[in-house]
């Protein structure tokens, strides 16, 4: 009998643990946030407005125009790279391939890699790079856009990039993989050169996929 | 008496052979361990921790036959970089490896590491050999 009570307690404890786990498991939302007060149906309500990724204009490796809207309805991972990068990009993309392989069958996760060297990384160069990486379809886009606009865009992903003649390949950039939810909010940032952090990214994407709609509604 | 001499001779010879072998082994280990450090800092980003390369962009270092066939050219490749269509593990590569900026002794060390890791067993690649090979780079 005692044992029964004990095990019942254990079970209860576990169950409690499980439910509290769920809310703990919600990913944080990064970036600046503002409280916005507005009037809805004659009542004043205060809403939190989160930092979101702004609009951008690029073309992908297929020469197709890609904007913020093209990612509507997708969870996505973004990074900044260039095809002739001799330093960290091979490490990043060796790791990103794991993310690609994990989610290539689930339609709602995309990867976007913005080139920070658009002069060299033409559509043809990006297509060749994608082919050699073994990337097909529309799960991973390699994007070319106006250089200054891309550098500015990197800031909104909280990633630092700049040109530097002394750096290997001519550019310095951080190797973050930035996780964006369907509301275009930043939900995580992972060192793309670190396999353990990339494993965490994969876990967090799965978590984000199960996030209930009510949580998502802004 | 005869027996004693033979015994002493035998001991002397085995001792000489043994110490000779362990000198060689020691030299090999020195090359290998320094080469391992060099590999981590100078090559691993591209060729990977297991020498696995990156898809069709960067060739793996696991093709013993390629390494053996091209053994005399490897030092030049590492020193000056490589931009040639090549076949590794039966797959074509046509990328670009930048010059490494390594000194001949470092090239010897890193090549010894690469050629005796990732499933390769090609032995010591000495600095004397590297120096000779570097004379005939094109």
mmCIF file of C-alpha atoms in Angstrom:
data_model
loop_
_atom_site.group_PDB
_atom_site.id
_atom_site.type_symbol
_atom_site.label_atom_id
_atom_site.label_comp_id
_atom_site.label_asym_id
_atom_site.label_seq_id
_atom_site.Cartn_x
_atom_site.Cartn_y
_atom_site.Cartn_z
ATOM 1 C CA UNK A 1 0.000 0.000 0.000
ATOM 2 C CA UNK A 2 2.731 2.380 1.041
ATOM 3 C CA UNK A 3 4.519 1.606 -2.167
ATOM 4 C CA UNK A 4 1.372 2.343 -4.122
ATOM 5 C CA UNK A 5 0.964 5.752 -2.501
ATOM 6 C CA UNK A 6 4.597 6.444 -3.069
ATOM 7 C CA UNK A 7 4.440 5.577 -6.714
ATOM 8 C CA UNK A 8 1.235 7.570 -7.111
ATOM 9 C CA UNK A 9 3.031 10.554 -5.632
ATOM 10 C CA UNK A 10 5.886 9.991 -8.008
ATOM 11 C CA UNK A 11 3.515 9.904 -10.951
ATOM 12 C CA UNK A 12 1.821 13.091 -9.785
ATOM 13 C CA UNK A 13 5.182 14.699 -9.374
ATOM 14 C CA UNK A 14 6.138 13.651 -12.858
ATOM 15 C CA UNK A 15 2.902 14.915 -14.315
ATOM 16 C CA UNK A 16 3.347 18.251 -12.581
ATOM 17 C CA UNK A 17 6.833 18.362 -13.875
ATOM 18 C CA UNK A 18 5.614 17.682 -17.374
ATOM 19 C CA UNK A 19 3.120 20.522 -17.456
ATOM 20 C CA UNK A 20 5.515 23.042 -15.992
ATOM 21 C CA UNK A 21 8.099 21.814 -18.463
ATOM 22 C CA UNK A 22 5.837 22.789 -21.323
ATOM 23 C CA UNK A 23 5.728 26.472 -20.418
ATOM 24 C CA UNK A 24 9.426 26.477 -19.559
ATOM 25 C CA UNK A 25 10.067 25.041 -22.960
ATOM 26 C CA UNK A 26 8.709 28.022 -24.825
ATOM 27 C CA UNK A 27 11.552 29.659 -26.655
ATOM 28 C CA UNK A 28 12.363 33.238 -25.691
ATOM 29 C CA UNK A 29 11.670 36.121 -28.056
ATOM 30 C CA UNK A 30 14.728 38.230 -28.789
ATOM 31 C CA UNK A 31 15.243 41.851 -29.761
ATOM 32 C CA UNK A 32 13.724 45.111 -28.579
ATOM 33 C CA UNK A 33 10.123 45.118 -27.567
ATOM 34 C CA UNK A 34 7.669 47.946 -27.107
ATOM 35 C CA UNK A 35 4.437 48.257 -25.232
ATOM 36 C CA UNK A 36 1.819 49.697 -27.558
ATOM 37 C CA UNK A 37 -1.462 50.998 -26.267
ATOM 38 C CA UNK A 38 -4.388 51.043 -28.627
ATOM 39 C CA UNK A 39 -8.132 51.218 -28.512
ATOM 40 C CA UNK A 40 -10.078 48.106 -29.393
ATOM 41 C CA UNK A 41 -13.883 48.237 -29.257
ATOM 42 C CA UNK A 42 -13.747 51.331 -27.086
ATOM 43 C CA UNK A 43 -11.373 49.737 -24.558
ATOM 44 C CA UNK A 44 -7.732 50.599 -24.164
ATOM 45 C CA UNK A 45 -5.472 47.555 -24.366
ATOM 46 C CA UNK A 46 -1.734 47.332 -24.089
ATOM 47 C CA UNK A 47 0.083 44.995 -26.414
ATOM 48 C CA UNK A 48 3.701 44.006 -26.586
ATOM 49 C CA UNK A 49 5.159 44.538 -30.019
ATOM 50 C CA UNK A 50 8.224 42.437 -30.676
ATOM 51 C CA UNK A 51 11.162 43.079 -32.923
ATOM 52 C CA UNK A 52 10.529 41.467 -36.319
ATOM 53 C CA UNK A 53 12.575 40.996 -39.470
ATOM 54 C CA UNK A 54 11.821 43.855 -41.900
ATOM 55 C CA UNK A 55 11.079 43.462 -45.606
ATOM 56 C CA UNK A 56 13.951 42.758 -47.972
ATOM 57 C CA UNK A 57 14.409 42.220 -51.681
ATOM 58 C CA UNK A 58 16.671 39.480 -53.021
ATOM 59 C CA UNK A 59 16.898 36.805 -55.696
ATOM 60 C CA UNK A 60 17.568 33.147 -54.950
ATOM 61 C CA UNK A 61 19.764 30.596 -56.716
ATOM 62 C CA UNK A 62 17.005 29.974 -59.263
ATOM 63 C CA UNK A 63 16.833 33.675 -60.157
ATOM 64 C CA UNK A 64 13.465 34.024 -58.461
ATOM 65 C CA UNK A 65 12.584 37.150 -56.474
ATOM 66 C CA UNK A 66 12.508 36.458 -52.725
ATOM 67 C CA UNK A 67 11.128 38.910 -50.168
ATOM 68 C CA UNK A 68 9.956 38.811 -46.574
ATOM 69 C CA UNK A 69 6.582 37.649 -47.876
ATOM 70 C CA UNK A 70 8.102 34.565 -49.547
ATOM 71 C CA UNK A 71 8.740 33.237 -46.033
ATOM 72 C CA UNK A 72 5.169 33.716 -44.800
ATOM 73 C CA UNK A 73 3.963 30.591 -43.031
ATOM 74 C CA UNK A 74 7.486 29.213 -42.559
ATOM 75 C CA UNK A 75 9.736 28.815 -39.600
ATOM 76 C CA UNK A 76 13.169 29.628 -40.961
ATOM 77 C CA UNK A 77 16.868 29.726 -40.151
ATOM 78 C CA UNK A 78 19.002 32.557 -41.553
ATOM 79 C CA UNK A 79 22.738 32.997 -41.875
ATOM 80 C CA UNK A 80 25.209 35.292 -43.657
ATOM 81 C CA UNK A 81 28.017 33.853 -45.782
ATOM 82 C CA UNK A 82 29.862 34.134 -49.095
ATOM 83 C CA UNK A 83 30.757 31.322 -51.470
ATOM 84 C CA UNK A 84 34.489 32.062 -51.632
ATOM 85 C CA UNK A 85 34.813 32.254 -47.840
ATOM 86 C CA UNK A 86 37.919 30.347 -46.744
ATOM 87 C CA UNK A 87 37.364 30.547 -42.981
ATOM 88 C CA UNK A 88 34.172 29.710 -41.099
ATOM 89 C CA UNK A 89 31.620 29.240 -43.900
ATOM 90 C CA UNK A 90 32.611 25.647 -44.723
ATOM 91 C CA UNK A 91 32.120 24.775 -41.043
ATOM 92 C CA UNK A 92 28.797 26.619 -40.916
ATOM 93 C CA UNK A 93 27.434 24.952 -43.997
ATOM 94 C CA UNK A 94 28.699 21.496 -43.014
ATOM 95 C CA UNK A 95 26.561 22.022 -39.892
ATOM 96 C CA UNK A 96 23.662 23.638 -41.766
ATOM 97 C CA UNK A 97 23.460 20.530 -43.954
ATOM 98 C CA UNK A 98 22.416 18.643 -40.814
ATOM 99 C CA UNK A 99 19.558 21.099 -40.310
ATOM 100 C CA UNK A 100 18.625 20.781 -43.994
ATOM 101 C CA UNK A 101 18.633 16.978 -43.866
ATOM 102 C CA UNK A 102 16.548 16.955 -40.701
ATOM 103 C CA UNK A 103 13.760 19.159 -42.088
ATOM 104 C CA UNK A 104 13.843 18.749 -45.847
ATOM 105 C CA UNK A 105 10.726 16.594 -45.686
ATOM 106 C CA UNK A 106 8.688 18.917 -43.453
ATOM 107 C CA UNK A 107 7.424 21.704 -45.666
ATOM 108 C CA UNK A 108 7.297 24.487 -43.099
ATOM 109 C CA UNK A 109 10.982 24.912 -42.268
ATOM 110 C CA UNK A 110 13.257 26.859 -44.599
ATOM 111 C CA UNK A 111 16.874 27.960 -44.594
ATOM 112 C CA UNK A 112 18.026 31.251 -46.115
ATOM 113 C CA UNK A 113 21.695 32.106 -46.597
ATOM 114 C CA UNK A 114 22.290 35.729 -47.513
ATOM 115 C CA UNK A 115 25.487 36.383 -49.447
ATOM 116 C CA UNK A 116 27.496 39.308 -48.088
ATOM 117 C CA UNK A 117 29.556 39.373 -51.313
ATOM 118 C CA UNK A 118 26.842 39.966 -53.953
ATOM 119 C CA UNK A 119 29.347 41.275 -56.518
ATOM 120 C CA UNK A 120 30.984 37.838 -56.742
ATOM 121 C CA UNK A 121 28.006 35.707 -55.723
ATOM 122 C CA UNK A 122 25.789 36.066 -58.776
ATOM 123 C CA UNK A 123 22.749 33.872 -59.297
ATOM 124 C CA UNK A 124 24.892 31.503 -61.397
ATOM 125 C CA UNK A 125 27.578 31.273 -58.695
ATOM 126 C CA UNK A 126 24.952 30.640 -56.023
ATOM 127 C CA UNK A 127 23.288 27.954 -58.160
ATOM 128 C CA UNK A 128 26.611 26.226 -58.679
ATOM 129 C CA UNK A 129 27.288 26.381 -54.936
ATOM 130 C CA UNK A 130 23.832 24.975 -54.125
ATOM 131 C CA UNK A 131 24.311 22.175 -56.675
ATOM 132 C CA UNK A 132 27.641 21.209 -55.171
ATOM 133 C CA UNK A 133 26.113 21.217 -51.704
ATOM 134 C CA UNK A 134 23.492 18.834 -53.055
ATOM 135 C CA UNK A 135 20.623 21.274 -52.395
ATOM 136 C CA UNK A 136 17.508 20.879 -54.521
ATOM 137 C CA UNK A 137 13.994 22.296 -54.260
ATOM 138 C CA UNK A 138 12.963 25.258 -52.144
ATOM 139 C CA UNK A 139 13.989 24.344 -48.607
ATOM 140 C CA UNK A 140 17.318 26.180 -48.710
ATOM 141 C CA UNK A 141 17.676 29.441 -50.584
ATOM 142 C CA UNK A 142 20.963 31.207 -51.288
ATOM 143 C CA UNK A 143 20.171 34.899 -51.695
ATOM 144 C CA UNK A 144 21.763 37.796 -53.525
ATOM 145 C CA UNK A 145 20.673 41.374 -52.865
ATOM 146 C CA UNK A 146 21.948 44.938 -52.683
ATOM 147 C CA UNK A 147 25.075 44.879 -50.556
ATOM 148 C CA UNK A 148 24.259 47.816 -48.280
ATOM 149 C CA UNK A 149 20.706 46.570 -47.813
ATOM 150 C CA UNK A 150 21.972 43.096 -46.841
ATOM 151 C CA UNK A 151 24.429 44.552 -44.329
ATOM 152 C CA UNK A 152 21.614 46.600 -42.818
ATOM 153 C CA UNK A 153 19.370 43.540 -42.803
ATOM 154 C CA UNK A 154 22.050 41.579 -40.914
ATOM 155 C CA UNK A 155 21.666 44.058 -38.060
ATOM 156 C CA UNK A 156 18.002 43.223 -37.703
ATOM 157 C CA UNK A 157 19.006 39.562 -37.386
ATOM 158 C CA UNK A 158 21.450 40.749 -34.677
ATOM 159 C CA UNK A 159 24.412 39.526 -36.744
ATOM 160 C CA UNK A 160 27.492 41.661 -37.358
ATOM 161 C CA UNK A 161 29.035 41.707 -40.846
ATOM 162 C CA UNK A 162 31.549 44.049 -42.423
ATOM 163 C CA UNK A 163 34.119 44.349 -45.141
ATOM 164 C CA UNK A 164 37.758 44.105 -44.073
ATOM 165 C CA UNK A 165 40.646 43.723 -46.491
ATOM 166 C CA UNK A 166 42.759 42.129 -43.789
ATOM 167 C CA UNK A 167 40.307 39.337 -42.987
ATOM 168 C CA UNK A 168 40.541 36.003 -44.840
ATOM 169 C CA UNK A 169 38.471 36.378 -47.983
ATOM 170 C CA UNK A 170 37.939 40.103 -47.358
ATOM 171 C CA UNK A 171 34.964 40.020 -44.999
ATOM 172 C CA UNK A 172 34.398 39.579 -41.294
ATOM 173 C CA UNK A 173 31.134 38.129 -40.219
ATOM 174 C CA UNK A 174 29.653 36.202 -37.362
ATOM 175 C CA UNK A 175 28.625 32.622 -37.931
ATOM 176 C CA UNK A 176 25.259 32.749 -36.212
ATOM 177 C CA UNK A 177 22.274 30.680 -37.293
ATOM 178 C CA UNK A 178 19.230 32.786 -36.421
ATOM 179 C CA UNK A 179 15.903 31.068 -35.809
ATOM 180 C CA UNK A 180 12.833 33.022 -36.955
ATOM 181 C CA UNK A 181 9.238 32.067 -36.191
ATOM 182 C CA UNK A 182 6.173 32.438 -38.412
ATOM 183 C CA UNK A 183 5.613 35.926 -36.983
ATOM 184 C CA UNK A 184 9.127 36.916 -38.169
ATOM 185 C CA UNK A 185 10.360 37.183 -34.585
ATOM 186 C CA UNK A 186 13.834 36.050 -33.491
ATOM 187 C CA UNK A 187 13.489 32.948 -31.307
ATOM 188 C CA UNK A 188 17.095 31.837 -31.032
ATOM 189 C CA UNK A 189 20.637 32.472 -32.171
ATOM 190 C CA UNK A 190 23.191 29.652 -32.388
ATOM 191 C CA UNK A 191 26.889 29.497 -33.150
ATOM 192 C CA UNK A 192 26.858 27.806 -36.549
ATOM 193 C CA UNK A 193 30.442 26.624 -36.124
ATOM 194 C CA UNK A 194 29.589 24.632 -32.999
ATOM 195 C CA UNK A 195 27.973 21.209 -33.609
ATOM 196 C CA UNK A 196 26.413 21.116 -30.130
ATOM 197 C CA UNK A 197 24.692 24.446 -30.611
ATOM 198 C CA UNK A 198 23.470 23.309 -34.002
ATOM 199 C CA UNK A 199 22.013 20.194 -32.341
ATOM 200 C CA UNK A 200 20.193 22.571 -29.967
ATOM 201 C CA UNK A 201 18.911 24.532 -32.937
ATOM 202 C CA UNK A 202 17.409 21.352 -34.396
ATOM 203 C CA UNK A 203 15.716 20.613 -31.058
ATOM 204 C CA UNK A 204 14.404 24.172 -30.812
ATOM 205 C CA UNK A 205 12.964 24.080 -34.336
ATOM 206 C CA UNK A 206 11.008 20.975 -33.370
ATOM 207 C CA UNK A 207 9.770 22.774 -30.273
ATOM 208 C CA UNK A 208 8.742 25.759 -32.343
ATOM 209 C CA UNK A 209 6.862 23.474 -34.729
ATOM 210 C CA UNK A 210 4.710 22.272 -31.818
ATOM 211 C CA UNK A 211 4.085 25.742 -30.383
ATOM 212 C CA UNK A 212 0.312 26.101 -30.032
ATOM 213 C CA UNK A 213 -1.453 28.614 -32.277
ATOM 214 C CA UNK A 214 -2.816 30.549 -29.273
ATOM 215 C CA UNK A 215 0.749 31.277 -28.214
ATOM 216 C CA UNK A 216 1.603 32.401 -31.687
ATOM 217 C CA UNK A 217 -1.256 34.876 -32.070
ATOM 218 C CA UNK A 218 0.051 38.361 -31.472
ATOM 219 C CA UNK B 1 82.209 -19.756 -24.386
ATOM 220 C CA UNK B 2 80.894 -19.809 -27.935
ATOM 221 C CA UNK B 3 77.424 -19.766 -26.553
ATOM 222 C CA UNK B 4 78.168 -16.717 -24.395
ATOM 223 C CA UNK B 5 79.475 -14.730 -27.346
ATOM 224 C CA UNK B 6 76.474 -15.585 -29.418
ATOM 225 C CA UNK B 7 74.189 -14.561 -26.583
ATOM 226 C CA UNK B 8 75.943 -11.224 -26.115
ATOM 227 C CA UNK B 9 75.904 -10.560 -29.840
ATOM 228 C CA UNK B 10 72.258 -11.375 -29.980
ATOM 229 C CA UNK B 11 71.446 -8.991 -27.146
ATOM 230 C CA UNK B 12 73.521 -6.212 -28.697
ATOM 231 C CA UNK B 13 71.876 -6.577 -32.081
ATOM 232 C CA UNK B 14 68.333 -6.658 -30.715
ATOM 233 C CA UNK B 15 69.078 -3.655 -28.525
ATOM 234 C CA UNK B 16 70.413 -1.707 -31.512
ATOM 235 C CA UNK B 17 67.447 -2.626 -33.689
ATOM 236 C CA UNK B 18 65.028 -1.837 -30.919
ATOM 237 C CA UNK B 19 66.451 1.599 -30.111
ATOM 238 C CA UNK B 20 66.630 2.397 -33.796
ATOM 239 C CA UNK B 21 63.009 1.515 -34.219
ATOM 240 C CA UNK B 22 61.918 3.562 -31.254
ATOM 241 C CA UNK B 23 63.872 6.603 -32.506
ATOM 242 C CA UNK B 24 61.947 6.377 -35.731
ATOM 243 C CA UNK B 25 58.746 5.916 -33.883
ATOM 244 C CA UNK B 26 59.497 8.909 -31.704
ATOM 245 C CA UNK B 27 60.200 11.065 -34.731
ATOM 246 C CA UNK B 28 56.974 9.926 -36.319
ATOM 247 C CA UNK B 29 55.018 10.724 -33.150
ATOM 248 C CA UNK B 30 56.539 14.210 -33.009
ATOM 249 C CA UNK B 31 55.500 14.924 -36.582
ATOM 250 C CA UNK B 32 52.084 13.438 -35.997
ATOM 251 C CA UNK B 33 51.159 15.330 -32.820
ATOM 252 C CA UNK B 34 52.326 18.725 -34.097
ATOM 253 C CA UNK B 35 50.603 17.918 -37.372
ATOM 254 C CA UNK B 36 47.375 17.260 -35.512
ATOM 255 C CA UNK B 37 47.434 20.731 -33.960
ATOM 256 C CA UNK B 38 48.213 22.306 -37.325
ATOM 257 C CA UNK B 39 45.393 20.364 -38.937
ATOM 258 C CA UNK B 40 42.893 21.631 -36.360
ATOM 259 C CA UNK B 41 43.823 25.271 -36.834
ATOM 260 C CA UNK B 42 44.625 25.354 -40.564
ATOM 261 C CA UNK B 43 42.722 22.626 -42.391
ATOM 262 C CA UNK B 44 39.840 21.333 -40.297
ATOM 263 C CA UNK B 45 37.444 24.175 -41.082
ATOM 264 C CA UNK B 46 37.420 23.070 -44.706
ATOM 265 C CA UNK B 47 38.238 19.363 -44.630
ATOM 266 C CA UNK B 48 36.322 18.535 -41.428
ATOM 267 C CA UNK B 49 37.209 16.872 -38.113
ATOM 268 C CA UNK B 50 36.992 13.415 -39.699
ATOM 269 C CA UNK B 51 38.575 14.514 -42.965
ATOM 270 C CA UNK B 52 35.120 14.199 -44.483
ATOM 271 C CA UNK B 53 35.259 17.350 -46.631
ATOM 272 C CA UNK B 54 32.083 19.218 -47.547
ATOM 273 C CA UNK B 55 29.656 17.725 -50.062
ATOM 274 C CA UNK B 56 30.989 18.269 -53.604
ATOM 275 C CA UNK B 57 32.683 21.543 -52.617
ATOM 276 C CA UNK B 58 35.674 20.341 -50.606
ATOM 277 C CA UNK B 59 37.201 16.875 -51.122
ATOM 278 C CA UNK B 60 37.621 14.427 -48.225
ATOM 279 C CA UNK B 61 41.086 13.339 -47.079
ATOM 280 C CA UNK B 62 40.038 9.712 -46.747
ATOM 281 C CA UNK B 63 41.067 8.533 -50.229
ATOM 282 C CA UNK B 64 44.309 6.642 -49.491
ATOM 283 C CA UNK B 65 44.789 5.768 -53.134
ATOM 284 C CA UNK B 66 44.560 9.417 -54.213
ATOM 285 C CA UNK B 67 46.998 10.435 -51.473
ATOM 286 C CA UNK B 68 49.423 7.655 -52.338
ATOM 287 C CA UNK B 69 49.323 8.323 -56.080
ATOM 288 C CA UNK B 70 49.835 12.052 -55.578
ATOM 289 C CA UNK B 71 52.143 11.779 -52.575
ATOM 290 C CA UNK B 72 54.966 13.713 -54.211
ATOM 291 C CA UNK B 73 52.706 16.614 -55.139
ATOM 292 C CA UNK B 74 50.915 17.067 -51.805
ATOM 293 C CA UNK B 75 53.549 19.417 -50.365
ATOM 294 C CA UNK B 76 53.162 21.749 -53.369
ATOM 295 C CA UNK B 77 49.367 21.619 -53.059
ATOM 296 C CA UNK B 78 49.482 22.603 -49.402
ATOM 297 C CA UNK B 79 52.103 25.315 -49.972
ATOM 298 C CA UNK B 80 50.696 26.963 -53.097
ATOM 299 C CA UNK B 81 47.061 25.927 -52.974
ATOM 300 C CA UNK B 82 45.228 23.850 -55.553
ATOM 301 C CA UNK B 83 42.847 24.781 -58.338
ATOM 302 C CA UNK B 84 42.544 21.771 -60.630
ATOM 303 C CA UNK B 85 39.780 19.348 -61.537
ATOM 304 C CA UNK B 86 40.540 16.239 -59.436
ATOM 305 C CA UNK B 87 38.858 12.917 -58.622
ATOM 306 C CA UNK B 88 38.682 11.963 -54.936
ATOM 307 C CA UNK B 89 36.779 8.904 -53.671
ATOM 308 C CA UNK B 90 35.454 8.506 -57.187
ATOM 309 C CA UNK B 91 33.859 11.965 -57.252
ATOM 310 C CA UNK B 92 34.927 15.024 -59.244
ATOM 311 C CA UNK B 93 36.037 18.196 -57.443
ATOM 312 C CA UNK B 94 36.851 21.495 -59.042
ATOM 313 C CA UNK B 95 37.196 23.923 -56.188
ATOM 314 C CA UNK B 96 39.955 26.117 -54.943
ATOM 315 C CA UNK B 97 42.237 25.570 -51.976
ATOM 316 C CA UNK B 98 44.107 28.728 -50.942
ATOM 317 C CA UNK B 99 47.897 28.697 -50.260
ATOM 318 C CA UNK B 100 48.507 27.685 -46.638
ATOM 319 C CA UNK B 101 51.458 29.895 -45.767
ATOM 320 C CA UNK B 102 52.986 26.987 -43.788
ATOM 321 C CA UNK B 103 56.748 26.448 -43.453
ATOM 322 C CA UNK B 104 58.233 23.249 -44.981
ATOM 323 C CA UNK B 105 58.535 21.542 -41.582
ATOM 324 C CA UNK B 106 54.900 22.350 -40.809
ATOM 325 C CA UNK B 107 53.845 21.000 -44.199
ATOM 326 C CA UNK B 108 55.716 17.780 -43.375
ATOM 327 C CA UNK B 109 53.995 17.565 -39.996
ATOM 328 C CA UNK B 110 50.485 18.200 -41.239
ATOM 329 C CA UNK B 111 50.951 15.814 -44.177
ATOM 330 C CA UNK B 112 52.218 13.104 -41.819
ATOM 331 C CA UNK B 113 49.098 13.581 -39.747
ATOM 332 C CA UNK B 114 46.723 13.510 -42.726
ATOM 333 C CA UNK B 115 48.382 10.472 -44.283
ATOM 334 C CA UNK B 116 48.171 8.470 -41.063
ATOM 335 C CA UNK B 117 44.702 9.386 -39.926
ATOM 336 C CA UNK B 118 41.201 9.166 -41.465
ATOM 337 C CA UNK B 119 41.934 5.547 -42.349
ATOM 338 C CA UNK B 120 45.244 6.269 -44.124
ATOM 339 C CA UNK B 121 48.498 4.477 -43.224
ATOM 340 C CA UNK B 122 51.161 6.014 -45.423
ATOM 341 C CA UNK B 123 53.906 6.643 -42.863
ATOM 342 C CA UNK B 124 56.225 9.554 -42.198
ATOM 343 C CA UNK B 125 56.413 12.444 -44.673
ATOM 344 C CA UNK B 126 59.748 13.941 -43.648
ATOM 345 C CA UNK B 127 60.824 17.563 -43.994
ATOM 346 C CA UNK B 128 63.717 16.436 -46.225
ATOM 347 C CA UNK B 129 61.197 14.883 -48.577
ATOM 348 C CA UNK B 130 59.027 18.021 -48.470
ATOM 349 C CA UNK B 131 61.993 20.253 -49.255
ATOM 350 C CA UNK B 132 62.843 18.116 -52.272
ATOM 351 C CA UNK B 133 59.270 18.120 -53.506
ATOM 352 C CA UNK B 134 58.934 21.879 -53.099
ATOM 353 C CA UNK B 135 61.830 22.387 -55.529
ATOM 354 C CA UNK B 136 59.768 20.981 -58.351
ATOM 355 C CA UNK B 137 56.385 22.692 -57.818
ATOM 356 C CA UNK B 138 54.867 24.151 -60.931
#
